[in-house]
């Protein structure tokens, strides 16, 4: 039997096909997504409940599945679907950024690394490894921690750079709940890592900090981490 909300669903889908999500309210975005895991219910009130509980559309997408399932109407299947959205967005953006196979400057660093932090709700530290022509060899997670802190092993940075045969590296981490500004601890740590890598012939080119759609480069900011 047809769902009593089929007409509304068809109209919302047609609106998306015609114009995309630009004019959608946050609850409409969720409502449309929920069509694909909740086939027989009105998803509008569920969408409103989600935004009310988590504060915003991004708050819903950043919520853990077990928290999502506390909202009436959200099953495990639906919670997984919602949680996949930022992860899939990151994969999409990373795939596009991977067309950049060499780092030519500050803008390239942001273009390549920013997508890798999309949807990450804990502080994550990454190391981009380059060859002597600034071609990208790899970019791997070195450490993950809490929403405002991650512990970094300086030796692990050196070992990773040596493992992939890097001659130059870029260190990057995010501030999921803060601003893209380096702390004094970030600067001291960068100086220590620069010295350690220099001892084995590897250059630390930059340390970049990301927060939402903003990023700050220590090198571009004039912070001289080459001197202790």
mmCIF file with all atom_site columns, C-alpha atoms in Angstrom:
data_model
loop_
_atom_site.group_PDB
_atom_site.id
_atom_site.type_symbol
_atom_site.label_atom_id
_atom_site.label_alt_id
_atom_site.label_comp_id
_atom_site.label_asym_id
_atom_site.label_entity_id
_atom_site.label_seq_id
_atom_site.pdbx_PDB_ins_code
_atom_site.Cartn_x
_atom_site.Cartn_y
_atom_site.Cartn_z
_atom_site.occupancy
_atom_site.B_iso_or_equiv
_atom_site.pdbx_formal_charge
_atom_site.auth_seq_id
_atom_site.auth_comp_id
_atom_site.auth_asym_id
_atom_site.auth_atom_id
_atom_site.pdbx_PDB_model_num
ATOM 1   C CA . UNK A 1 1   ? 0.000  0.000  0.000  1.00 0.00 ? 1   UNK A CA 1
ATOM 2   C CA . UNK A 1 2   ? 1.236  3.513  -0.738 1.00 0.00 ? 2   UNK A CA 1
ATOM 3   C CA . UNK A 1 3   ? 2.526  5.543  2.179  1.00 0.00 ? 3   UNK A CA 1
ATOM 4   C CA . UNK A 1 4   ? 0.280  8.473  3.143  1.00 0.00 ? 4   UNK A CA 1
ATOM 5   C CA . UNK A 1 5   ? 3.335  10.716 2.886  1.00 0.00 ? 5   UNK A CA 1
ATOM 6   C CA . UNK A 1 6   ? 4.277  9.576  -0.650 1.00 0.00 ? 6   UNK A CA 1
ATOM 7   C CA . UNK A 1 7   ? 3.115  12.863 -2.210 1.00 0.00 ? 7   UNK A CA 1
ATOM 8   C CA . UNK A 1 8   ? 5.298  14.938 0.102  1.00 0.00 ? 8   UNK A CA 1
ATOM 9   C CA . UNK A 1 9   ? 8.261  12.629 -0.464 1.00 0.00 ? 9   UNK A CA 1
ATOM 10  C CA . UNK A 1 10  ? 7.909  12.897 -4.231 1.00 0.00 ? 10  UNK A CA 1
ATOM 11  C CA . UNK A 1 11  ? 7.745  16.678 -4.049 1.00 0.00 ? 11  UNK A CA 1
ATOM 12  C CA . UNK A 1 12  ? 10.820 16.917 -1.837 1.00 0.00 ? 12  UNK A CA 1
ATOM 13  C CA . UNK A 1 13  ? 12.801 14.551 -4.064 1.00 0.00 ? 13  UNK A CA 1
ATOM 14  C CA . UNK A 1 14  ? 11.726 16.482 -7.179 1.00 0.00 ? 14  UNK A CA 1
ATOM 15  C CA . UNK A 1 15  ? 12.790 19.731 -5.536 1.00 0.00 ? 15  UNK A CA 1
ATOM 16  C CA . UNK A 1 16  ? 16.216 18.268 -4.814 1.00 0.00 ? 16  UNK A CA 1
ATOM 17  C CA . UNK A 1 17  ? 16.628 16.915 -8.351 1.00 0.00 ? 17  UNK A CA 1
ATOM 18  C CA . UNK A 1 18  ? 15.724 20.321 -9.797 1.00 0.00 ? 18  UNK A CA 1
ATOM 19  C CA . UNK A 1 19  ? 17.643 22.660 -7.510 1.00 0.00 ? 19  UNK A CA 1
ATOM 20  C CA . UNK A 1 20  ? 19.871 20.661 -5.164 1.00 0.00 ? 20  UNK A CA 1
ATOM 21  C CA . UNK A 1 21  ? 20.054 21.337 -1.434 1.00 0.00 ? 21  UNK A CA 1
ATOM 22  C CA . UNK A 1 22  ? 20.869 25.052 -1.564 1.00 0.00 ? 22  UNK A CA 1
ATOM 23  C CA . UNK A 1 23  ? 17.390 26.213 -0.566 1.00 0.00 ? 23  UNK A CA 1
ATOM 24  C CA . UNK A 1 24  ? 16.649 23.382 1.859  1.00 0.00 ? 24  UNK A CA 1
ATOM 25  C CA . UNK A 1 25  ? 16.206 24.092 5.554  1.00 0.00 ? 25  UNK A CA 1
ATOM 26  C CA . UNK A 1 26  ? 18.364 21.880 7.805  1.00 0.00 ? 26  UNK A CA 1
ATOM 27  C CA . UNK A 1 27  ? 15.396 19.740 8.825  1.00 0.00 ? 27  UNK A CA 1
ATOM 28  C CA . UNK A 1 28  ? 14.478 19.227 5.146  1.00 0.00 ? 28  UNK A CA 1
ATOM 29  C CA . UNK A 1 29  ? 17.989 17.915 4.447  1.00 0.00 ? 29  UNK A CA 1
ATOM 30  C CA . UNK A 1 30  ? 17.615 15.352 7.217  1.00 0.00 ? 30  UNK A CA 1
ATOM 31  C CA . UNK A 1 31  ? 14.049 14.565 6.218  1.00 0.00 ? 31  UNK A CA 1
ATOM 32  C CA . UNK A 1 32  ? 15.163 13.721 2.684  1.00 0.00 ? 32  UNK A CA 1
ATOM 33  C CA . UNK A 1 33  ? 18.031 11.551 3.928  1.00 0.00 ? 33  UNK A CA 1
ATOM 34  C CA . UNK A 1 34  ? 15.747 9.683  6.316  1.00 0.00 ? 34  UNK A CA 1
ATOM 35  C CA . UNK A 1 35  ? 13.426 8.705  3.448  1.00 0.00 ? 35  UNK A CA 1
ATOM 36  C CA . UNK A 1 36  ? 15.994 6.047  2.528  1.00 0.00 ? 36  UNK A CA 1
ATOM 37  C CA . UNK A 1 37  ? 16.043 4.264  5.893  1.00 0.00 ? 37  UNK A CA 1
ATOM 38  C CA . UNK A 1 38  ? 12.554 5.026  7.246  1.00 0.00 ? 38  UNK A CA 1
ATOM 39  C CA . UNK A 1 39  ? 10.151 4.096  4.421  1.00 0.00 ? 39  UNK A CA 1
ATOM 40  C CA . UNK A 1 40  ? 6.784  4.059  6.211  1.00 0.00 ? 40  UNK A CA 1
ATOM 41  C CA . UNK A 1 41  ? 6.839  7.051  8.580  1.00 0.00 ? 41  UNK A CA 1
ATOM 42  C CA . UNK A 1 42  ? 6.676  10.819 8.389  1.00 0.00 ? 42  UNK A CA 1
ATOM 43  C CA . UNK A 1 43  ? 10.347 11.760 8.791  1.00 0.00 ? 43  UNK A CA 1
ATOM 44  C CA . UNK A 1 44  ? 9.703  15.486 9.317  1.00 0.00 ? 44  UNK A CA 1
ATOM 45  C CA . UNK A 1 45  ? 9.114  15.300 13.107 1.00 0.00 ? 45  UNK A CA 1
ATOM 46  C CA . UNK A 1 46  ? 12.071 12.928 13.486 1.00 0.00 ? 46  UNK A CA 1
ATOM 47  C CA . UNK A 1 47  ? 14.294 15.413 11.653 1.00 0.00 ? 47  UNK A CA 1
ATOM 48  C CA . UNK A 1 48  ? 13.133 18.208 13.963 1.00 0.00 ? 48  UNK A CA 1
ATOM 49  C CA . UNK A 1 49  ? 13.816 16.039 17.037 1.00 0.00 ? 49  UNK A CA 1
ATOM 50  C CA . UNK A 1 50  ? 17.351 15.342 15.834 1.00 0.00 ? 50  UNK A CA 1
ATOM 51  C CA . UNK A 1 51  ? 18.186 19.008 15.297 1.00 0.00 ? 51  UNK A CA 1
ATOM 52  C CA . UNK A 1 52  ? 16.609 19.941 18.613 1.00 0.00 ? 52  UNK A CA 1
ATOM 53  C CA . UNK A 1 53  ? 18.691 17.359 20.463 1.00 0.00 ? 53  UNK A CA 1
ATOM 54  C CA . UNK A 1 54  ? 22.036 17.987 18.734 1.00 0.00 ? 54  UNK A CA 1
ATOM 55  C CA . UNK A 1 55  ? 21.679 21.699 18.061 1.00 0.00 ? 55  UNK A CA 1
ATOM 56  C CA . UNK A 1 56  ? 22.385 21.877 14.339 1.00 0.00 ? 56  UNK A CA 1
ATOM 57  C CA . UNK A 1 57  ? 22.625 19.856 11.147 1.00 0.00 ? 57  UNK A CA 1
ATOM 58  C CA . UNK A 1 58  ? 26.372 19.409 11.604 1.00 0.00 ? 58  UNK A CA 1
ATOM 59  C CA . UNK A 1 59  ? 25.765 18.421 15.224 1.00 0.00 ? 59  UNK A CA 1
ATOM 60  C CA . UNK A 1 60  ? 23.487 15.613 14.028 1.00 0.00 ? 60  UNK A CA 1
ATOM 61  C CA . UNK A 1 61  ? 26.048 14.375 11.510 1.00 0.00 ? 61  UNK A CA 1
ATOM 62  C CA . UNK A 1 62  ? 28.839 14.522 14.102 1.00 0.00 ? 62  UNK A CA 1
ATOM 63  C CA . UNK A 1 63  ? 26.875 12.599 16.729 1.00 0.00 ? 63  UNK A CA 1
ATOM 64  C CA . UNK A 1 64  ? 27.860 9.045  17.559 1.00 0.00 ? 64  UNK A CA 1
ATOM 65  C CA . UNK A 1 65  ? 25.439 6.289  16.456 1.00 0.00 ? 65  UNK A CA 1
ATOM 66  C CA . UNK A 1 66  ? 24.655 5.330  20.039 1.00 0.00 ? 66  UNK A CA 1
ATOM 67  C CA . UNK A 1 67  ? 23.620 8.925  20.787 1.00 0.00 ? 67  UNK A CA 1
ATOM 68  C CA . UNK A 1 68  ? 21.501 9.140  17.640 1.00 0.00 ? 68  UNK A CA 1
ATOM 69  C CA . UNK A 1 69  ? 19.650 5.986  18.632 1.00 0.00 ? 69  UNK A CA 1
ATOM 70  C CA . UNK A 1 70  ? 18.401 7.700  21.797 1.00 0.00 ? 70  UNK A CA 1
ATOM 71  C CA . UNK A 1 71  ? 16.094 9.790  19.593 1.00 0.00 ? 71  UNK A CA 1
ATOM 72  C CA . UNK A 1 72  ? 12.682 8.206  19.101 1.00 0.00 ? 72  UNK A CA 1
ATOM 73  C CA . UNK A 1 73  ? 12.380 6.752  15.613 1.00 0.00 ? 73  UNK A CA 1
ATOM 74  C CA . UNK A 1 74  ? 16.111 6.299  14.979 1.00 0.00 ? 74  UNK A CA 1
ATOM 75  C CA . UNK A 1 75  ? 17.127 2.673  14.530 1.00 0.00 ? 75  UNK A CA 1
ATOM 76  C CA . UNK A 1 76  ? 20.664 1.352  14.293 1.00 0.00 ? 76  UNK A CA 1
ATOM 77  C CA . UNK A 1 77  ? 20.366 1.262  10.507 1.00 0.00 ? 77  UNK A CA 1
ATOM 78  C CA . UNK A 1 78  ? 19.341 4.930  10.384 1.00 0.00 ? 78  UNK A CA 1
ATOM 79  C CA . UNK A 1 79  ? 22.031 5.953  12.876 1.00 0.00 ? 79  UNK A CA 1
ATOM 80  C CA . UNK A 1 80  ? 24.696 4.344  10.696 1.00 0.00 ? 80  UNK A CA 1
ATOM 81  C CA . UNK A 1 81  ? 23.326 6.083  7.606  1.00 0.00 ? 81  UNK A CA 1
ATOM 82  C CA . UNK A 1 82  ? 23.499 9.494  9.300  1.00 0.00 ? 82  UNK A CA 1
ATOM 83  C CA . UNK A 1 83  ? 27.014 8.838  10.616 1.00 0.00 ? 83  UNK A CA 1
ATOM 84  C CA . UNK A 1 84  ? 28.201 7.904  7.133  1.00 0.00 ? 84  UNK A CA 1
ATOM 85  C CA . UNK A 1 85  ? 27.446 11.348 5.698  1.00 0.00 ? 85  UNK A CA 1
ATOM 86  C CA . UNK A 1 86  ? 30.535 13.291 6.932  1.00 0.00 ? 86  UNK A CA 1
ATOM 87  C CA . UNK A 1 87  ? 32.736 10.257 6.324  1.00 0.00 ? 87  UNK A CA 1
ATOM 88  C CA . UNK A 1 88  ? 31.525 10.016 2.723  1.00 0.00 ? 88  UNK A CA 1
ATOM 89  C CA . UNK A 1 89  ? 31.956 13.767 2.282  1.00 0.00 ? 89  UNK A CA 1
ATOM 90  C CA . UNK A 1 90  ? 35.576 13.415 3.396  1.00 0.00 ? 90  UNK A CA 1
ATOM 91  C CA . UNK A 1 91  ? 36.183 10.547 0.977  1.00 0.00 ? 91  UNK A CA 1
ATOM 92  C CA . UNK A 1 92  ? 34.691 12.603 -1.849 1.00 0.00 ? 92  UNK A CA 1
ATOM 93  C CA . UNK A 1 93  ? 36.832 15.659 -1.084 1.00 0.00 ? 93  UNK A CA 1
ATOM 94  C CA . UNK A 1 94  ? 39.973 13.573 -0.555 1.00 0.00 ? 94  UNK A CA 1
ATOM 95  C CA . UNK A 1 95  ? 39.442 11.907 -3.910 1.00 0.00 ? 95  UNK A CA 1
ATOM 96  C CA . UNK A 1 96  ? 39.242 15.294 -5.637 1.00 0.00 ? 96  UNK A CA 1
ATOM 97  C CA . UNK A 1 97  ? 42.268 16.628 -3.741 1.00 0.00 ? 97  UNK A CA 1
ATOM 98  C CA . UNK A 1 98  ? 44.312 13.566 -4.693 1.00 0.00 ? 98  UNK A CA 1
ATOM 99  C CA . UNK A 1 99  ? 44.529 15.008 -8.207 1.00 0.00 ? 99  UNK A CA 1
ATOM 100 C CA . UNK A 1 100 ? 47.148 17.308 -6.670 1.00 0.00 ? 100 UNK A CA 1
ATOM 101 C CA . UNK A 1 101 ? 50.226 15.101 -6.669 1.00 0.00 ? 101 UNK A CA 1
ATOM 102 C CA . UNK A 1 102 ? 52.758 17.731 -5.621 1.00 0.00 ? 102 UNK A CA 1
ATOM 103 C CA . UNK A 1 103 ? 52.855 20.550 -3.067 1.00 0.00 ? 103 UNK A CA 1
ATOM 104 C CA . UNK A 1 104 ? 53.828 23.886 -4.582 1.00 0.00 ? 104 UNK A CA 1
ATOM 105 C CA . UNK A 1 105 ? 53.073 26.259 -1.739 1.00 0.00 ? 105 UNK A CA 1
ATOM 106 C CA . UNK A 1 106 ? 50.789 27.361 1.077  1.00 0.00 ? 106 UNK A CA 1
ATOM 107 C CA . UNK A 1 107 ? 47.548 27.124 -0.952 1.00 0.00 ? 107 UNK A CA 1
ATOM 108 C CA . UNK A 1 108 ? 48.394 23.612 -2.137 1.00 0.00 ? 108 UNK A CA 1
ATOM 109 C CA . UNK A 1 109 ? 48.960 22.512 1.454  1.00 0.00 ? 109 UNK A CA 1
ATOM 110 C CA . UNK A 1 110 ? 45.483 23.695 2.450  1.00 0.00 ? 110 UNK A CA 1
ATOM 111 C CA . UNK A 1 111 ? 43.833 22.247 -0.656 1.00 0.00 ? 111 UNK A CA 1
ATOM 112 C CA . UNK A 1 112 ? 45.386 18.835 -0.104 1.00 0.00 ? 112 UNK A CA 1
ATOM 113 C CA . UNK A 1 113 ? 45.126 18.508 3.665  1.00 0.00 ? 113 UNK A CA 1
ATOM 114 C CA . UNK A 1 114 ? 41.852 20.245 4.609  1.00 0.00 ? 114 UNK A CA 1
ATOM 115 C CA . UNK A 1 115 ? 39.583 17.507 3.180  1.00 0.00 ? 115 UNK A CA 1
ATOM 116 C CA . UNK A 1 116 ? 41.329 14.943 5.342  1.00 0.00 ? 116 UNK A CA 1
ATOM 117 C CA . UNK A 1 117 ? 39.916 16.558 8.489  1.00 0.00 ? 117 UNK A CA 1
ATOM 118 C CA . UNK A 1 118 ? 36.291 16.795 7.343  1.00 0.00 ? 118 UNK A CA 1
ATOM 119 C CA . UNK A 1 119 ? 33.971 15.070 9.798  1.00 0.00 ? 119 UNK A CA 1
ATOM 120 C CA . UNK A 1 120 ? 36.684 14.311 12.354 1.00 0.00 ? 120 UNK A CA 1
ATOM 121 C CA . UNK A 1 121 ? 35.407 15.048 15.853 1.00 0.00 ? 121 UNK A CA 1
ATOM 122 C CA . UNK A 1 122 ? 38.591 14.163 17.740 1.00 0.00 ? 122 UNK A CA 1
ATOM 123 C CA . UNK A 1 123 ? 42.006 15.780 17.460 1.00 0.00 ? 123 UNK A CA 1
ATOM 124 C CA . UNK A 1 124 ? 43.888 13.961 14.722 1.00 0.00 ? 124 UNK A CA 1
ATOM 125 C CA . UNK A 1 125 ? 47.544 14.363 13.770 1.00 0.00 ? 125 UNK A CA 1
ATOM 126 C CA . UNK A 1 126 ? 48.683 13.574 10.236 1.00 0.00 ? 126 UNK A CA 1
ATOM 127 C CA . UNK A 1 127 ? 51.995 13.484 8.427  1.00 0.00 ? 127 UNK A CA 1
ATOM 128 C CA . UNK A 1 128 ? 52.215 14.273 4.710  1.00 0.00 ? 128 UNK A CA 1
ATOM 129 C CA . UNK A 1 129 ? 55.435 12.863 3.301  1.00 0.00 ? 129 UNK A CA 1
ATOM 130 C CA . UNK A 1 130 ? 57.096 14.343 0.210  1.00 0.00 ? 130 UNK A CA 1
ATOM 131 C CA . UNK A 1 131 ? 60.072 13.495 -1.976 1.00 0.00 ? 131 UNK A CA 1
ATOM 132 C CA . UNK A 1 132 ? 62.807 15.957 -2.954 1.00 0.00 ? 132 UNK A CA 1
ATOM 133 C CA . UNK A 1 133 ? 60.602 17.317 -5.777 1.00 0.00 ? 133 UNK A CA 1
ATOM 134 C CA . UNK A 1 134 ? 57.687 17.965 -3.392 1.00 0.00 ? 134 UNK A CA 1
ATOM 135 C CA . UNK A 1 135 ? 55.680 15.094 -4.843 1.00 0.00 ? 135 UNK A CA 1
ATOM 136 C CA . UNK A 1 136 ? 53.336 13.504 -2.330 1.00 0.00 ? 136 UNK A CA 1
ATOM 137 C CA . UNK A 1 137 ? 54.422 10.049 -1.222 1.00 0.00 ? 137 UNK A CA 1
ATOM 138 C CA . UNK A 1 138 ? 51.782 9.456  1.450  1.00 0.00 ? 138 UNK A CA 1
ATOM 139 C CA . UNK A 1 139 ? 49.627 11.098 4.084  1.00 0.00 ? 139 UNK A CA 1
ATOM 140 C CA . UNK A 1 140 ? 48.943 9.016  7.174  1.00 0.00 ? 140 UNK A CA 1
ATOM 141 C CA . UNK A 1 141 ? 47.408 9.437  10.617 1.00 0.00 ? 141 UNK A CA 1
ATOM 142 C CA . UNK A 1 142 ? 50.082 9.512  13.319 1.00 0.00 ? 142 UNK A CA 1
ATOM 143 C CA . UNK A 1 143 ? 47.831 9.905  16.342 1.00 0.00 ? 143 UNK A CA 1
ATOM 144 C CA . UNK A 1 144 ? 44.193 10.337 17.375 1.00 0.00 ? 144 UNK A CA 1
ATOM 145 C CA . UNK A 1 145 ? 42.985 11.542 20.752 1.00 0.00 ? 145 UNK A CA 1
ATOM 146 C CA . UNK A 1 146 ? 40.152 13.448 22.394 1.00 0.00 ? 146 UNK A CA 1
ATOM 147 C CA . UNK A 1 147 ? 38.114 16.397 21.132 1.00 0.00 ? 147 UNK A CA 1
ATOM 148 C CA . UNK A 1 148 ? 40.782 18.817 22.357 1.00 0.00 ? 148 UNK A CA 1
ATOM 149 C CA . UNK A 1 149 ? 43.978 16.809 22.711 1.00 0.00 ? 149 UNK A CA 1
ATOM 150 C CA . UNK A 1 150 ? 46.057 14.123 21.038 1.00 0.00 ? 150 UNK A CA 1
ATOM 151 C CA . UNK A 1 151 ? 49.386 12.769 22.239 1.00 0.00 ? 151 UNK A CA 1
ATOM 152 C CA . UNK A 1 152 ? 52.156 12.821 19.648 1.00 0.00 ? 152 UNK A CA 1
ATOM 153 C CA . UNK A 1 153 ? 55.263 10.659 19.733 1.00 0.00 ? 153 UNK A CA 1
ATOM 154 C CA . UNK A 1 154 ? 58.123 12.569 18.106 1.00 0.00 ? 154 UNK A CA 1
ATOM 155 C CA . UNK A 1 155 ? 59.896 9.306  17.400 1.00 0.00 ? 155 UNK A CA 1
ATOM 156 C CA . UNK A 1 156 ? 56.809 7.968  15.613 1.00 0.00 ? 156 UNK A CA 1
ATOM 157 C CA . UNK A 1 157 ? 56.896 10.987 13.290 1.00 0.00 ? 157 UNK A CA 1
ATOM 158 C CA . UNK A 1 158 ? 60.539 10.269 12.463 1.00 0.00 ? 158 UNK A CA 1
ATOM 159 C CA . UNK A 1 159 ? 59.916 6.564  11.979 1.00 0.00 ? 159 UNK A CA 1
ATOM 160 C CA . UNK A 1 160 ? 56.975 7.186  9.633  1.00 0.00 ? 160 UNK A CA 1
ATOM 161 C CA . UNK A 1 161 ? 58.953 9.675  7.529  1.00 0.00 ? 161 UNK A CA 1
ATOM 162 C CA . UNK A 1 162 ? 61.869 7.258  7.262  1.00 0.00 ? 162 UNK A CA 1
ATOM 163 C CA . UNK A 1 163 ? 59.580 4.300  6.542  1.00 0.00 ? 163 UNK A CA 1
ATOM 164 C CA . UNK A 1 164 ? 58.176 5.899  3.381  1.00 0.00 ? 164 UNK A CA 1
ATOM 165 C CA . UNK A 1 165 ? 61.488 7.410  2.271  1.00 0.00 ? 165 UNK A CA 1
ATOM 166 C CA . UNK A 1 166 ? 60.464 11.043 2.692  1.00 0.00 ? 166 UNK A CA 1
ATOM 167 C CA . UNK A 1 167 ? 62.957 13.872 2.308  1.00 0.00 ? 167 UNK A CA 1
ATOM 168 C CA . UNK A 1 168 ? 60.441 16.555 3.355  1.00 0.00 ? 168 UNK A CA 1
ATOM 169 C CA . UNK A 1 169 ? 57.306 16.354 5.512  1.00 0.00 ? 169 UNK A CA 1
ATOM 170 C CA . UNK A 1 170 ? 54.352 18.483 6.566  1.00 0.00 ? 170 UNK A CA 1
ATOM 171 C CA . UNK A 1 171 ? 52.804 17.972 9.986  1.00 0.00 ? 171 UNK A CA 1
ATOM 172 C CA . UNK A 1 172 ? 49.091 18.744 10.340 1.00 0.00 ? 172 UNK A CA 1
ATOM 173 C CA . UNK A 1 173 ? 46.468 18.495 13.060 1.00 0.00 ? 173 UNK A CA 1
ATOM 174 C CA . UNK A 1 174 ? 42.979 19.777 13.766 1.00 0.00 ? 174 UNK A CA 1
ATOM 175 C CA . UNK A 1 175 ? 41.217 21.621 16.563 1.00 0.00 ? 175 UNK A CA 1
ATOM 176 C CA . UNK A 1 176 ? 37.700 20.099 16.348 1.00 0.00 ? 176 UNK A CA 1
ATOM 177 C CA . UNK A 1 177 ? 36.200 22.373 19.003 1.00 0.00 ? 177 UNK A CA 1
ATOM 178 C CA . UNK A 1 178 ? 38.474 25.401 18.743 1.00 0.00 ? 178 UNK A CA 1
ATOM 179 C CA . UNK A 1 179 ? 40.223 27.843 16.456 1.00 0.00 ? 179 UNK A CA 1
ATOM 180 C CA . UNK A 1 180 ? 42.996 27.256 13.943 1.00 0.00 ? 180 UNK A CA 1
ATOM 181 C CA . UNK A 1 181 ? 45.591 28.928 16.146 1.00 0.00 ? 181 UNK A CA 1
ATOM 182 C CA . UNK A 1 182 ? 48.817 27.301 17.351 1.00 0.00 ? 182 UNK A CA 1
ATOM 183 C CA . UNK A 1 183 ? 49.279 26.965 21.079 1.00 0.00 ? 183 UNK A CA 1
ATOM 184 C CA . UNK A 1 184 ? 52.653 27.461 22.749 1.00 0.00 ? 184 UNK A CA 1
ATOM 185 C CA . UNK A 1 185 ? 52.738 23.666 23.122 1.00 0.00 ? 185 UNK A CA 1
ATOM 186 C CA . UNK A 1 186 ? 52.215 23.293 19.347 1.00 0.00 ? 186 UNK A CA 1
ATOM 187 C CA . UNK A 1 187 ? 55.154 25.611 18.661 1.00 0.00 ? 187 UNK A CA 1
ATOM 188 C CA . UNK A 1 188 ? 57.529 23.928 21.125 1.00 0.00 ? 188 UNK A CA 1
ATOM 189 C CA . UNK A 1 189 ? 56.606 20.505 19.777 1.00 0.00 ? 189 UNK A CA 1
ATOM 190 C CA . UNK A 1 190 ? 57.172 21.661 16.202 1.00 0.00 ? 190 UNK A CA 1
ATOM 191 C CA . UNK A 1 191 ? 60.647 22.901 17.112 1.00 0.00 ? 191 UNK A CA 1
ATOM 192 C CA . UNK A 1 192 ? 61.506 19.569 18.733 1.00 0.00 ? 192 UNK A CA 1
ATOM 193 C CA . UNK A 1 193 ? 60.246 17.594 15.726 1.00 0.00 ? 193 UNK A CA 1
ATOM 194 C CA . UNK A 1 194 ? 62.126 19.858 13.307 1.00 0.00 ? 194 UNK A CA 1
ATOM 195 C CA . UNK A 1 195 ? 65.379 19.223 15.218 1.00 0.00 ? 195 UNK A CA 1
ATOM 196 C CA . UNK A 1 196 ? 64.787 15.467 15.414 1.00 0.00 ? 196 UNK A CA 1
ATOM 197 C CA . UNK A 1 197 ? 63.999 15.144 11.703 1.00 0.00 ? 197 UNK A CA 1
ATOM 198 C CA . UNK A 1 198 ? 66.951 17.332 10.747 1.00 0.00 ? 198 UNK A CA 1
ATOM 199 C CA . UNK A 1 199 ? 69.232 14.897 12.559 1.00 0.00 ? 199 UNK A CA 1
ATOM 200 C CA . UNK A 1 200 ? 68.305 12.207 10.017 1.00 0.00 ? 200 UNK A CA 1
ATOM 201 C CA . UNK A 1 201 ? 68.296 14.486 6.967  1.00 0.00 ? 201 UNK A CA 1
ATOM 202 C CA . UNK A 1 202 ? 64.544 15.101 6.701  1.00 0.00 ? 202 UNK A CA 1
ATOM 203 C CA . UNK A 1 203 ? 63.102 18.620 6.481  1.00 0.00 ? 203 UNK A CA 1
ATOM 204 C CA . UNK A 1 204 ? 59.950 19.636 8.331  1.00 0.00 ? 204 UNK A CA 1
ATOM 205 C CA . UNK A 1 205 ? 58.453 22.092 5.838  1.00 0.00 ? 205 UNK A CA 1
ATOM 206 C CA . UNK A 1 206 ? 55.466 23.245 7.875  1.00 0.00 ? 206 UNK A CA 1
ATOM 207 C CA . UNK A 1 207 ? 53.024 22.504 10.653 1.00 0.00 ? 207 UNK A CA 1
ATOM 208 C CA . UNK A 1 208 ? 49.435 23.367 9.708  1.00 0.00 ? 208 UNK A CA 1
ATOM 209 C CA . UNK A 1 209 ? 46.472 23.581 12.074 1.00 0.00 ? 209 UNK A CA 1
ATOM 210 C CA . UNK A 1 210 ? 42.893 23.148 10.841 1.00 0.00 ? 210 UNK A CA 1
ATOM 211 C CA . UNK A 1 211 ? 39.565 24.126 12.402 1.00 0.00 ? 211 UNK A CA 1
ATOM 212 C CA . UNK A 1 212 ? 36.379 23.750 10.368 1.00 0.00 ? 212 UNK A CA 1
ATOM 213 C CA . UNK A 1 213 ? 36.992 25.681 7.108  1.00 0.00 ? 213 UNK A CA 1
ATOM 214 C CA . UNK A 1 214 ? 40.012 27.616 8.381  1.00 0.00 ? 214 UNK A CA 1
ATOM 215 C CA . UNK A 1 215 ? 43.682 26.740 8.676  1.00 0.00 ? 215 UNK A CA 1
ATOM 216 C CA . UNK A 1 216 ? 46.881 28.364 9.890  1.00 0.00 ? 216 UNK A CA 1
ATOM 217 C CA . UNK A 1 217 ? 50.383 27.573 8.687  1.00 0.00 ? 217 UNK A CA 1
ATOM 218 C CA . UNK A 1 218 ? 53.198 28.107 11.190 1.00 0.00 ? 218 UNK A CA 1
ATOM 219 C CA . UNK A 1 219 ? 55.634 28.772 8.339  1.00 0.00 ? 219 UNK A CA 1
ATOM 220 C CA . UNK A 1 220 ? 53.351 31.294 6.610  1.00 0.00 ? 220 UNK A CA 1
ATOM 221 C CA . UNK A 1 221 ? 52.653 32.978 9.963  1.00 0.00 ? 221 UNK A CA 1
ATOM 222 C CA . UNK A 1 222 ? 56.329 33.765 10.410 1.00 0.00 ? 222 UNK A CA 1
ATOM 223 C CA . UNK A 1 223 ? 56.797 31.421 13.374 1.00 0.00 ? 223 UNK A CA 1
ATOM 224 C CA . UNK A 1 224 ? 60.410 30.275 13.156 1.00 0.00 ? 224 UNK A CA 1
ATOM 225 C CA . UNK A 1 225 ? 60.300 26.680 14.348 1.00 0.00 ? 225 UNK A CA 1
ATOM 226 C CA . UNK A 1 226 ? 63.759 26.081 12.878 1.00 0.00 ? 226 UNK A CA 1
ATOM 227 C CA . UNK A 1 227 ? 65.354 27.683 15.927 1.00 0.00 ? 227 UNK A CA 1
ATOM 228 C CA . UNK A 1 228 ? 65.021 26.256 19.426 1.00 0.00 ? 228 UNK A CA 1
#
